[in-house]
CSV table of C-alpha atoms and ligand atoms in Angstrom, one decimal:
chain,number,residue,atom,x,y,z
A,1,MET,CA,25.8,57.3,79.4
A,2,PRO,CA,27.0,53.7,79.1
A,3,THR,CA,24.3,50.9,78.6
A,4,GLU,CA,23.1,48.6,81.2
A,5,ALA,CA,25.6,46.5,83.0
A,6,SER,CA,26.2,43.0,81.7
A,7,GLY,CA,25.6,41.3,85.1
A,8,ALA,CA,24.6,42.1,88.7
A,9,PRO,CA,27.5,43.7,90.8
A,10,GLY,CA,29.5,40.9,92.5
A,11,ARG,CA,28.0,38.1,90.2
A,12,ARG,CA,30.6,35.5,89.3
A,13,ARG,CA,30.5,34.2,85.7
A,14,PRO,CA,33.0,33.0,83.0
A,15,LEU,CA,34.5,35.9,81.1
A,16,THR,CA,36.0,35.5,77.7
A,17,ARG,CA,37.9,38.2,76.0
A,18,ARG,CA,35.1,38.3,73.5
A,19,ALA,CA,32.6,38.9,76.1
A,20,LEU,CA,34.7,41.5,77.5
A,21,LEU,CA,35.1,43.4,74.3
A,22,GLY,CA,31.3,43.5,74.0
A,23,ALA,CA,31.0,44.7,77.6
A,24,ALA,CA,28.7,47.7,78.4
A,25,GLY,CA,30.5,51.0,78.5
A,26,PHE,CA,33.2,49.9,76.1
A,27,GLY,CA,32.3,47.9,73.1
A,28,ALA,CA,29.4,50.3,72.5
A,29,ALA,CA,31.9,53.1,72.1
A,30,ALA,CA,34.8,51.6,70.7
A,31,GLY,CA,34.2,48.5,68.7
A,32,GLY,CA,36.3,45.6,70.0
A,33,GLY,CA,38.3,45.0,66.8
A,34,ALA,CA,39.6,48.4,66.5
A,35,LEU,CA,40.8,48.6,70.0
A,36,VAL,CA,42.5,45.2,70.0
A,37,ALA,CA,44.4,46.3,66.9
A,38,ALA,CA,45.4,49.5,68.8
A,39,THR,CA,46.7,47.6,71.7
A,40,VAL,CA,49.0,45.4,69.8
A,41,ARG,CA,50.4,48.0,67.5
A,42,GLU,CA,54.2,48.2,68.2
A,43,SER,CA,56.1,51.2,69.4
A,44,PRO,CA,58.3,53.3,67.1
A,45,ALA,CA,62.0,53.4,68.1
A,46,ALA,CA,62.2,55.0,71.5
A,47,PRO,CA,63.7,58.5,71.5
A,48,SER,CA,66.2,59.0,74.3
A,49,GLY,CA,66.4,61.8,76.9
A,50,GLY,CA,64.3,64.7,78.1
A,51,ALA,CA,60.9,65.3,76.7
A,52,ARG,CA,61.3,62.5,74.3
A,53,ALA,CA,62.4,59.9,76.7
A,54,THR,CA,59.9,56.9,77.0
A,55,VAL,CA,59.4,54.2,79.6
A,56,PRO,CA,57.6,51.3,77.9
A,57,PHE,CA,54.1,50.4,79.4
A,58,HIS,CA,54.5,46.8,78.5
A,59,GLY,CA,57.0,44.4,80.5
A,60,PRO,CA,57.3,42.0,83.2
A,61,GLN,CA,56.5,44.5,85.8
A,62,GLN,CA,54.3,47.6,85.4
A,63,ALA,CA,56.3,50.7,84.7
A,64,GLY,CA,56.7,53.2,87.5
A,65,ILE,CA,58.0,50.9,90.3
A,66,LEU,CA,61.6,50.3,89.4
A,67,HIS,CA,62.1,53.1,87.1
A,68,PRO,CA,64.0,56.1,88.6
A,69,ARG,CA,61.5,58.6,90.1
A,70,GLN,CA,60.4,61.3,87.7
A,71,THR,CA,60.0,64.9,88.8
A,72,HIS,CA,56.3,65.1,88.8
A,73,ALA,CA,53.6,62.7,90.1
A,74,HIS,CA,49.8,62.5,90.5
A,75,LEU,CA,48.6,59.7,92.8
A,76,ALA,CA,44.9,59.0,92.4
A,77,ALA,CA,42.3,56.5,93.8
A,78,PHE,CA,38.8,55.9,92.1
A,79,ASP,CA,35.7,54.2,93.3
A,80,PHE,CA,33.5,52.2,91.2
A,81,GLY,CA,29.8,53.2,90.5
A,82,ALA,CA,26.8,51.1,91.6
A,83,ARG,CA,26.5,49.1,88.4
A,84,THR,CA,30.1,47.8,88.3
A,85,ASP,CA,30.7,44.1,87.7
A,86,ARG,CA,33.7,42.1,86.6
A,87,GLY,CA,33.1,42.6,82.8
A,88,ARG,CA,32.7,46.4,83.2
A,89,ALA,CA,35.9,46.6,85.4
A,90,ALA,CA,37.8,44.7,82.8
A,91,ALA,CA,36.5,47.1,80.0
A,92,LEU,CA,37.8,50.0,82.1
A,93,LEU,CA,41.2,48.4,82.6
A,94,LEU,CA,41.5,47.7,78.9
A,95,ARG,CA,40.7,51.4,78.2
A,96,TRP,CA,43.2,52.6,80.8
A,97,SER,CA,45.8,50.1,79.5
A,98,THR,CA,45.3,51.3,75.9
A,99,ALA,CA,45.5,54.9,76.9
A,100,ALA,CA,48.6,54.2,78.9
A,101,GLN,CA,50.3,52.5,76.1
A,102,ARG,CA,49.6,55.5,73.8
A,103,LEU,CA,50.4,58.2,76.2
A,104,THR,CA,53.7,56.7,77.2
A,105,ARG,CA,54.7,56.7,73.5
A,106,GLY,CA,53.6,60.3,73.2
A,107,GLU,CA,50.7,59.3,71.0
A,108,PRO,CA,47.2,60.9,71.3
A,109,VAL,CA,44.3,59.1,72.9
A,110,GLY,CA,41.5,59.5,70.5
A,111,GLU,CA,37.8,59.4,70.8
A,112,GLU,CA,37.4,55.8,69.7
A,113,ILE,CA,38.1,54.5,73.2
A,114,SER,CA,36.1,57.2,75.1
A,115,PRO,CA,33.1,55.8,77.1
A,116,PRO,CA,29.8,57.2,76.0
A,117,GLY,CA,29.0,60.7,77.5
A,118,SER,CA,32.6,61.4,78.5
A,119,ARG,CA,34.0,64.9,77.8
A,120,ALA,CA,36.0,65.7,74.7
A,121,ALA,CA,38.9,63.5,74.0
A,122,ASP,CA,42.0,65.6,74.1
A,123,THR,CA,42.4,69.3,74.3
A,124,GLY,CA,46.1,69.1,73.2
A,125,VAL,CA,47.3,70.5,76.5
A,126,ALA,CA,50.5,68.4,76.3
A,127,LEU,CA,51.0,68.4,72.6
A,128,GLY,CA,54.7,68.3,71.8
A,129,ALA,CA,55.6,68.1,75.6
A,130,GLY,CA,56.2,64.4,76.1
A,131,PRO,CA,56.2,61.6,76.7
A,132,ALA,CA,58.8,62.8,79.2
A,133,SER,CA,59.4,59.2,80.8
A,134,LEU,CA,55.6,59.1,81.6
A,135,THR,CA,54.5,56.0,83.5
A,136,LEU,CA,51.2,54.9,84.7
A,137,THR,CA,50.9,52.3,87.3
A,138,PHE,CA,47.6,50.7,88.2
A,139,GLY,CA,46.5,49.0,91.5
A,140,PHE,CA,43.6,47.7,93.4
A,141,GLY,CA,42.4,48.3,97.0
A,142,ALA,CA,40.9,45.5,99.1
A,143,SER,CA,37.3,46.7,98.2
A,144,PHE,CA,38.0,46.2,94.5
A,145,PHE,CA,37.8,42.4,94.9
A,146,ASP,CA,34.3,42.6,96.4
A,147,ARG,CA,33.1,45.2,93.9
A,148,VAL,CA,34.0,42.8,90.9
A,149,GLY,CA,32.7,39.6,92.6
A,150,LEU,CA,36.3,38.3,93.1
A,151,ALA,CA,36.3,38.4,96.9
A,152,ALA,CA,38.0,34.8,97.0
A,153,ALA,CA,40.9,36.1,94.9
A,154,ARG,CA,41.8,38.9,97.3
A,155,PRO,CA,45.3,38.2,98.5
A,156,GLU,CA,45.8,37.8,102.2
A,157,ALA,CA,48.5,40.4,102.1
A,158,LEU,CA,46.0,43.0,101.2
A,159,ALA,CA,44.5,43.0,104.7
A,160,PRO,CA,43.9,46.6,106.2
A,161,LEU,CA,47.1,48.1,107.7
A,162,PRO,CA,46.9,48.2,111.4
A,163,ALA,CA,46.2,51.5,113.2
A,164,PHE,CA,49.4,53.2,114.2
A,165,PRO,CA,49.7,55.4,117.3
A,166,ASP,CA,49.3,59.1,116.4
A,167,ASP,CA,47.9,58.6,113.0
A,168,ARG,CA,45.5,61.3,112.2
A,169,LEU,CA,44.0,59.8,109.0
A,170,ASP,CA,41.3,61.5,106.7
A,171,PRO,CA,39.3,58.5,105.2
A,172,ALA,CA,38.3,60.6,102.3
A,173,ARG,CA,42.1,60.8,101.3
A,174,GLY,CA,42.8,57.2,101.8
A,175,ASP,CA,41.9,53.7,100.1
A,176,GLY,CA,39.8,53.4,97.2
A,177,ASP,CA,38.6,50.6,94.7
A,178,LEU,CA,41.3,51.5,92.1
A,179,PHE,CA,44.7,53.3,92.3
A,180,VAL,CA,46.9,55.0,89.7
A,181,GLN,CA,50.3,56.4,90.0
A,182,ILE,CA,51.1,58.9,87.1
A,183,ALA,CA,54.6,60.2,86.9
A,184,ALA,CA,56.6,62.1,84.3
A,185,ASP,CA,59.3,64.5,83.9
A,186,ASP,CA,57.0,67.3,82.6
A,187,PRO,CA,54.1,68.6,84.7
A,188,LEU,CA,51.7,69.1,81.6
A,189,VAL,CA,52.5,65.6,80.4
A,190,CYS,CA,51.6,64.2,83.9
A,191,LEU,CA,48.4,66.3,84.4
A,192,HIS,CA,47.3,65.4,80.8
A,193,ALA,CA,47.6,61.8,81.7
A,194,LEU,CA,45.6,62.1,84.9
A,195,ARG,CA,42.8,63.9,83.0
A,196,THR,CA,42.7,61.2,80.4
A,197,VAL,CA,42.4,58.4,83.0
A,198,GLN,CA,39.7,60.3,84.6
A,199,ARG,CA,37.9,60.9,81.3
A,200,LEU,CA,38.1,57.1,80.4
A,201,ALA,CA,36.6,56.2,83.8
A,202,HIS,CA,33.5,58.2,83.0
A,203,GLY,CA,30.4,56.2,83.8
A,204,GLU,CA,32.2,53.6,85.6
A,205,ALA,CA,34.5,55.0,88.5
A,206,LYS,CA,34.7,58.3,90.2
A,207,THR,CA,37.8,60.1,91.5
A,208,ARG,CA,38.0,59.5,95.2
A,209,TRP,CA,41.2,61.5,95.9
A,210,VAL,CA,44.2,63.0,94.1
A,211,MET,CA,47.4,64.0,95.6
A,212,SER,CA,50.1,65.7,93.6
A,213,GLY,CA,53.9,65.7,94.3
A,214,PHE,CA,57.3,66.8,92.9
A,215,THR,CA,61.0,66.4,93.4
A,216,THR,CA,64.1,68.0,91.9
A,217,ALA,CA,64.9,67.7,88.3
A,218,PRO,CA,67.5,65.3,87.3
A,219,VAL,CA,71.2,66.7,87.2
A,220,PRO,CA,72.7,66.1,83.9
A,221,GLY,CA,75.5,63.5,84.2
A,222,ARG,CA,74.3,62.1,87.5
A,223,THR,CA,72.2,58.9,87.3
A,224,ALA,CA,69.2,58.6,89.7
A,225,PRO,CA,70.5,61.0,92.4
A,226,THR,CA,69.2,60.8,95.9
A,227,HIS,CA,66.7,63.6,96.2
A,228,ARG,CA,66.2,66.0,98.9
A,229,ASN,CA,62.9,66.1,100.7
A,230,LEU,CA,61.3,69.2,102.2
A,231,MET,CA,63.2,68.7,105.6
A,232,GLY,CA,66.3,69.3,103.6
A,233,GLN,CA,67.6,65.6,104.0
A,234,LEU,CA,69.0,63.4,101.2
A,235,ASP,CA,66.2,60.7,101.0
A,236,GLY,CA,66.5,57.3,99.4
A,237,THR,CA,70.2,56.6,100.2
A,238,ALA,CA,69.6,53.1,101.8
A,239,ASN,CA,67.0,52.1,99.3
A,240,PRO,CA,67.4,48.5,98.0
A,241,SER,CA,68.8,48.5,94.5
A,242,PRO,CA,66.3,47.2,91.8
A,243,ALA,CA,69.5,45.9,90.0
A,244,ASP,CA,70.0,43.4,92.9
A,245,ALA,CA,68.0,40.3,92.3
A,246,ALA,CA,67.6,39.6,96.0
A,247,ALA,CA,66.3,43.0,96.6
A,248,ARG,CA,64.0,42.7,93.7
A,249,ASP,CA,62.4,39.8,95.5
A,250,ARG,CA,61.6,41.9,98.4
A,251,ILE,CA,60.1,44.6,96.2
A,252,LEU,CA,58.1,42.5,93.7
A,253,VAL,CA,56.0,39.5,94.1
A,254,THR,CA,58.2,36.8,92.8
A,255,ALA,CA,57.1,33.7,95.0
A,256,PRO,CA,56.4,30.6,92.8
A,257,GLY,CA,53.0,30.0,94.3
A,258,ALA,CA,51.7,33.6,93.5
A,259,PRO,CA,48.6,33.7,91.3
A,260,PRO,CA,49.6,34.5,87.6
A,261,TRP,CA,48.1,38.0,87.7
A,262,LEU,CA,50.2,39.0,90.7
A,263,ALA,CA,53.5,37.6,89.4
A,264,GLY,CA,55.8,40.5,89.1
A,265,GLY,CA,53.4,42.6,90.9
A,266,SER,CA,54.0,44.5,94.2
A,267,TYR,CA,52.2,46.1,97.0
A,268,VAL,CA,52.2,49.9,97.5
A,269,VAL,CA,51.7,51.8,100.8
A,270,VAL,CA,50.7,55.5,100.0
A,271,ARG,CA,50.8,57.9,103.0
A,272,ARG,CA,50.4,61.6,103.1
A,273,ILE,CA,52.8,62.8,105.8
A,274,ARG,CA,52.8,66.4,106.7
A,275,MET,CA,55.9,67.9,107.9
A,276,LEU,CA,55.8,70.6,110.7
A,277,LEU,CA,58.3,72.6,108.6
A,278,ASP,CA,58.1,76.0,110.6
A,279,HIS,CA,59.1,74.0,113.7
A,280,TRP,CA,61.7,71.8,112.1
A,281,ASP,CA,63.3,74.8,110.3
A,282,THR,CA,64.0,76.5,113.6
A,283,LEU,CA,65.9,73.6,115.1
A,284,PRO,CA,69.6,73.6,115.5
A,285,GLN,CA,71.3,71.7,112.7
A,286,GLU,CA,72.8,69.3,115.2
A,287,HIS,CA,69.4,68.4,116.5
A,288,ARG,CA,67.9,67.8,113.0
A,289,GLU,CA,70.9,65.6,112.1
A,290,GLN,CA,70.5,63.6,115.5
A,291,ALA,CA,66.8,63.0,114.8
A,292,LEU,CA,67.7,61.3,111.4
A,293,GLY,CA,71.1,59.9,112.2
A,294,ARG,CA,72.7,61.3,109.1
A,295,ARG,CA,74.5,64.7,108.1
A,296,ALA,CA,72.3,67.1,106.2
A,297,ALA,CA,75.1,68.3,103.9
A,298,ASP,CA,76.1,64.9,102.2
A,299,GLY,CA,73.6,62.4,103.8
A,300,SER,CA,76.6,60.5,105.5
A,301,PRO,CA,75.9,58.6,108.7
A,302,LEU,CA,76.9,60.4,111.9
A,303,THR,CA,79.4,57.7,112.4
A,304,GLY,CA,81.3,58.9,109.4
A,305,GLY,CA,82.2,58.1,105.7
A,306,GLY,CA,80.3,59.0,102.7
A,307,GLU,CA,76.5,59.0,101.8
A,308,HIS,CA,76.7,55.3,100.9
A,309,THR,CA,78.9,54.2,103.9
A,310,ALA,CA,76.9,51.8,106.3
A,311,PRO,CA,76.1,53.5,109.5
A,312,ASP,CA,77.7,52.0,112.5
A,313,LEU,CA,74.9,51.4,114.9
A,314,THR,CA,77.4,50.2,117.7
A,315,ALA,CA,79.6,53.3,117.8
A,316,ASN,CA,79.6,55.2,121.1
A,317,ARG,CA,80.9,58.6,121.9
A,318,PRO,CA,83.6,58.7,124.7
A,319,ASP,CA,80.8,59.3,127.2
A,320,GLY,CA,79.1,56.0,126.2
A,321,VAL,CA,76.2,57.7,124.5
A,322,PRO,CA,75.5,56.1,121.0
A,323,VAL,CA,76.7,58.3,118.2
A,324,ILE,CA,73.5,57.6,116.2
A,325,ALA,CA,70.8,58.0,119.0
A,326,HIS,CA,68.5,55.2,120.2
A,327,ASN,CA,65.6,57.0,118.6
A,328,ALA,CA,67.3,58.1,115.4
A,329,HIS,CA,65.1,57.5,112.3
A,330,ILE,CA,67.6,55.5,110.4
A,331,ARG,CA,68.3,53.2,113.5
A,332,LEU,CA,64.5,52.4,114.1
A,333,ALA,CA,63.7,51.9,110.3
A,334,ALA,CA,66.9,49.9,109.4
A,335,PRO,CA,66.0,46.3,108.1
A,336,GLY,CA,68.2,44.8,111.0
A,337,ALA,CA,65.9,46.4,113.5
A,338,ASN,CA,62.7,45.0,111.9
A,339,GLY,CA,63.4,41.3,110.9
A,340,GLY,CA,64.9,42.3,107.6
A,341,ALA,CA,61.9,44.3,106.4
A,342,THR,CA,62.7,46.0,103.1
A,343,MET,CA,60.8,48.2,100.9
A,344,LEU,CA,61.6,50.6,98.0
A,345,ARG,CA,60.8,54.1,99.0
A,346,ARG,CA,60.0,56.2,96.0
A,347,GLY,CA,57.8,59.2,97.2
A,348,TRP,CA,57.4,62.8,96.1
A,349,SER,CA,57.2,66.1,98.1
A,350,TYR,CA,54.0,68.0,98.2
A,351,TYR,CA,53.1,71.6,98.8
A,352,ASP,CA,49.4,72.4,99.0
A,353,GLY,CA,49.6,76.1,100.3
A,354,LEU,CA,48.9,77.2,103.7
A,355,ARG,CA,46.6,75.7,106.4
A,356,ALA,CA,44.0,77.6,108.3
A,357,ASP,CA,46.7,78.2,111.0
A,358,GLY,CA,49.0,79.8,108.5
A,359,THR,CA,51.5,76.9,108.6
A,360,PRO,CA,52.5,75.2,105.4
A,361,ASP,CA,50.5,72.2,104.0
A,362,ALA,CA,53.6,70.5,103.0
A,363,GLY,CA,55.3,67.2,103.3
A,364,MET,CA,56.0,63.9,101.7
A,365,LEU,CA,53.8,61.6,99.6
A,366,PHE,CA,55.4,58.4,101.0
A,367,VAL,CA,55.1,55.7,98.5
A,368,ALA,CA,56.7,52.4,99.4
A,369,TRP,CA,56.8,49.3,97.3
A,370,GLN,CA,57.2,45.7,98.7
A,371,SER,CA,56.5,42.0,98.0
A,372,ASP,CA,54.5,41.9,101.2
A,373,PRO,CA,53.5,44.8,103.5
A,374,ARG,CA,53.2,42.4,106.5
A,375,THR,CA,56.9,41.9,106.3
A,376,GLY,CA,57.8,45.3,104.8
A,377,PHE,CA,56.0,48.6,105.8
A,378,VAL,CA,54.0,47.4,108.7
A,379,PRO,CA,56.9,46.3,111.1
A,380,VAL,CA,58.9,49.3,110.2
A,381,GLN,CA,56.0,51.8,110.8
A,382,GLN,CA,55.1,50.0,114.1
A,383,ARG,CA,58.6,50.6,115.4
A,384,LEU,CA,58.7,54.2,114.1
A,385,ALA,CA,55.3,55.1,115.6
A,386,ARG,CA,56.5,54.0,119.1
A,387,GLY,CA,59.4,56.5,119.3
A,388,ASP,CA,61.1,57.9,116.1
A,389,ALA,CA,62.8,61.2,116.7
A,390,LEU,CA,61.7,62.4,113.4
A,391,GLY,CA,58.1,61.6,114.1
A,392,ARG,CA,57.7,64.6,116.4
A,393,TYR,CA,57.8,66.8,113.3
A,394,LEU,CA,55.5,64.7,111.2
A,395,VAL,CA,51.7,64.0,111.0
A,396,HIS,CA,50.5,61.1,109.0
A,397,GLU,CA,47.3,62.3,107.4
A,398,ALA,CA,46.2,59.7,104.8
A,399,SER,CA,46.9,56.0,104.3
A,400,SER,CA,46.3,53.4,101.6
A,401,LEU,CA,47.4,50.0,100.6
A,402,PHE,CA,47.0,48.6,97.1
A,403,VAL,CA,48.0,45.4,95.2
A,404,VAL,CA,49.6,46.2,91.9
A,405,PRO,CA,49.2,43.5,89.4
A,406,GLY,CA,52.1,42.3,87.3
A,407,GLY,CA,53.2,43.7,84.0
A,408,VAL,CA,51.2,43.8,80.9
A,409,ARG,CA,52.0,42.0,77.6
A,410,PRO,CA,51.5,43.6,74.3
A,411,GLY,CA,47.8,43.1,73.2
A,412,GLY,CA,46.9,42.7,77.0
A,413,TYR,CA,45.6,44.8,79.8
A,414,VAL,CA,46.3,45.2,83.4
A,415,ALA,CA,45.1,42.3,85.5
A,416,GLN,CA,43.6,40.4,82.5
A,417,ALA,CA,44.6,37.1,84.0
A,418,LEU,CA,42.6,37.9,87.1
A,419,LEU,CA,39.5,39.4,85.4
A,420,GLU,CA,39.2,36.7,82.7
A,421,ILE,CA,39.5,33.7,85.0
B,501,LIG,C1,57.5,52.9,107.5
B,501,LIG,C2,58.4,53.3,106.8
B,501,LIG,C3,59.0,54.7,106.8
B,501,LIG,C4,58.3,55.9,106.9
B,501,LIG,C5,56.9,56.1,107.0
B,501,LIG,C6,59.3,56.9,106.6
B,501,LIG,C7,59.1,58.3,106.8
B,501,LIG,C8,60.0,59.3,106.5
B,501,LIG,N1,61.3,59.1,106.3
B,501,LIG,C9,61.9,60.4,106.1
B,501,LIG,C10,63.2,60.6,105.7
B,501,LIG,C11,64.3,59.6,105.7
B,501,LIG,N2,64.2,58.2,106.0
B,501,LIG,C12,65.4,57.7,105.7
B,501,LIG,C13,65.7,56.3,105.8
B,501,LIG,C14,64.7,55.3,106.0
B,501,LIG,N3,63.3,55.5,106.2
B,501,LIG,C15,62.7,54.3,106.1
B,501,LIG,C16,61.3,54.0,106.4
B,501,LIG,C17,60.4,54.9,106.5
B,501,LIG,N4,60.5,56.3,106.5
B,501,LIG,C18,63.8,53.3,105.9
B,501,LIG,C19,63.5,51.8,105.8
B,501,LIG,C20,64.9,54.0,105.8
B,501,LIG,C21,66.2,53.3,105.6
B,501,LIG,C22,66.9,53.0,106.9
B,501,LIG,C23,68.3,52.4,106.7
B,501,LIG,O1,68.3,51.3,106.4
B,501,LIG,O2,69.2,53.0,107.0
B,501,LIG,C24,66.4,58.7,105.4
B,501,LIG,C25,67.8,58.5,105.3
B,501,LIG,C26,68.3,58.2,103.9
B,501,LIG,C27,67.7,57.0,103.3
B,501,LIG,O3,68.2,56.0,103.4
B,501,LIG,O4,66.7,57.2,102.6
B,501,LIG,C28,65.6,59.8,105.4
B,501,LIG,C29,66.1,61.2,105.0
B,501,LIG,C30,60.9,61.2,106.2
B,501,LIG,C31,61.1,62.9,106.0
B,501,LIG,C32,59.6,60.7,106.4
B,501,LIG,C33,58.4,61.2,106.6
B,501,LIG,C34,57.9,62.2,106.0
B,502,FE2,FE1,62.3,57.3,106.5
């Protein structure tokens, strides 16, 4: 077990890196110097493609936001234990950052950064399989700031999401002090990273929930193809392009007044949205396409063109009825209908077997990134919840909002500028 906490939970006190490296539950196990050396060691040349492909952990943004979606993901939230304080939280984030750096290079995470009492370091389950574009992306729930004694630093945009009509949320599968999104193009690499993150949280934070998702494997020769969700729709067509600077400003926190720890960060909404697939699958194709406003085969809008042709929301049929229905999903969700609301939707499908009633427990792990949820997700979901034709076949079962700090520089750790102020 870790030694006693270095301060009472919530107590605010100056925190130097030296103090951090001596913090309980970390320094005792690792020895600060060895760990710092490990965090600054530079990566070997990145191999390219498939299992050997790497996405650097360090950079101006955390990896896993703008990078094309990998095929496997675990989304997990953690709650701190009773003894947590700012120093212990910083030590955990240093452990996690060190592990993330190593895992994303395909290197083992050795015993030397394990907290005392945690289970054995690495069973080798993913040996030789990765890093397969592994990314680990860390975030904080609103409760994080209270738990570490930094309530005054909690961003206003991290206010709880409003209640939406017809939400059927399970609190045990939402929120949490800490969040991690782990994604990779190999399922063993992905699970190994989750198990490592859990191991390194030992004595400090407990897993609150985990949700696991998947999408189609990349098609050779096609770059970042739109994926099909479990309703059979091409999903992601109208996403903002991370290559577009104006769009990036709506995905990442780039405002000059943002606190340093948040610069280049983002806010992520995570929702478990079950699909009533047994019902949906029996509907005539025309009805399914009307509910969305796009054709199933190629994702083109019902007003014509190809997948990336802009929908004509003013077009009417000869009888005066709009070609894209008043309650079609893409009409209600469009930025133009929601004050310009923009978000990068980057979710995964899930299948968790059958429910007690024999229907599939399947749907979408909706993951949306934005610079401010109050002008991103919230207005869009408010509109969708009032009458989206697709919504009849969906049940929102879990919901979370996390703030995701900016990127990590070599030798640093996630949210260092917040935790060492
Ligand atoms: C609040 C935000 C949104 C939720 C929740 C949401 C759920 C959801 N969406 C689909 C399938 C599709 N959505 C599509 C487009 C689309 N969806 C949103 C927002 C939410 N969706 C936006 C902003 C847009 C883009 C609108 C536009 O500008 O045209 C599409 C069309 C293809 C695409 O652009 O991605 C599909 C398909 C499901 C199945 C779902 C819940 C499970
Ligand atoms: Fe959508």
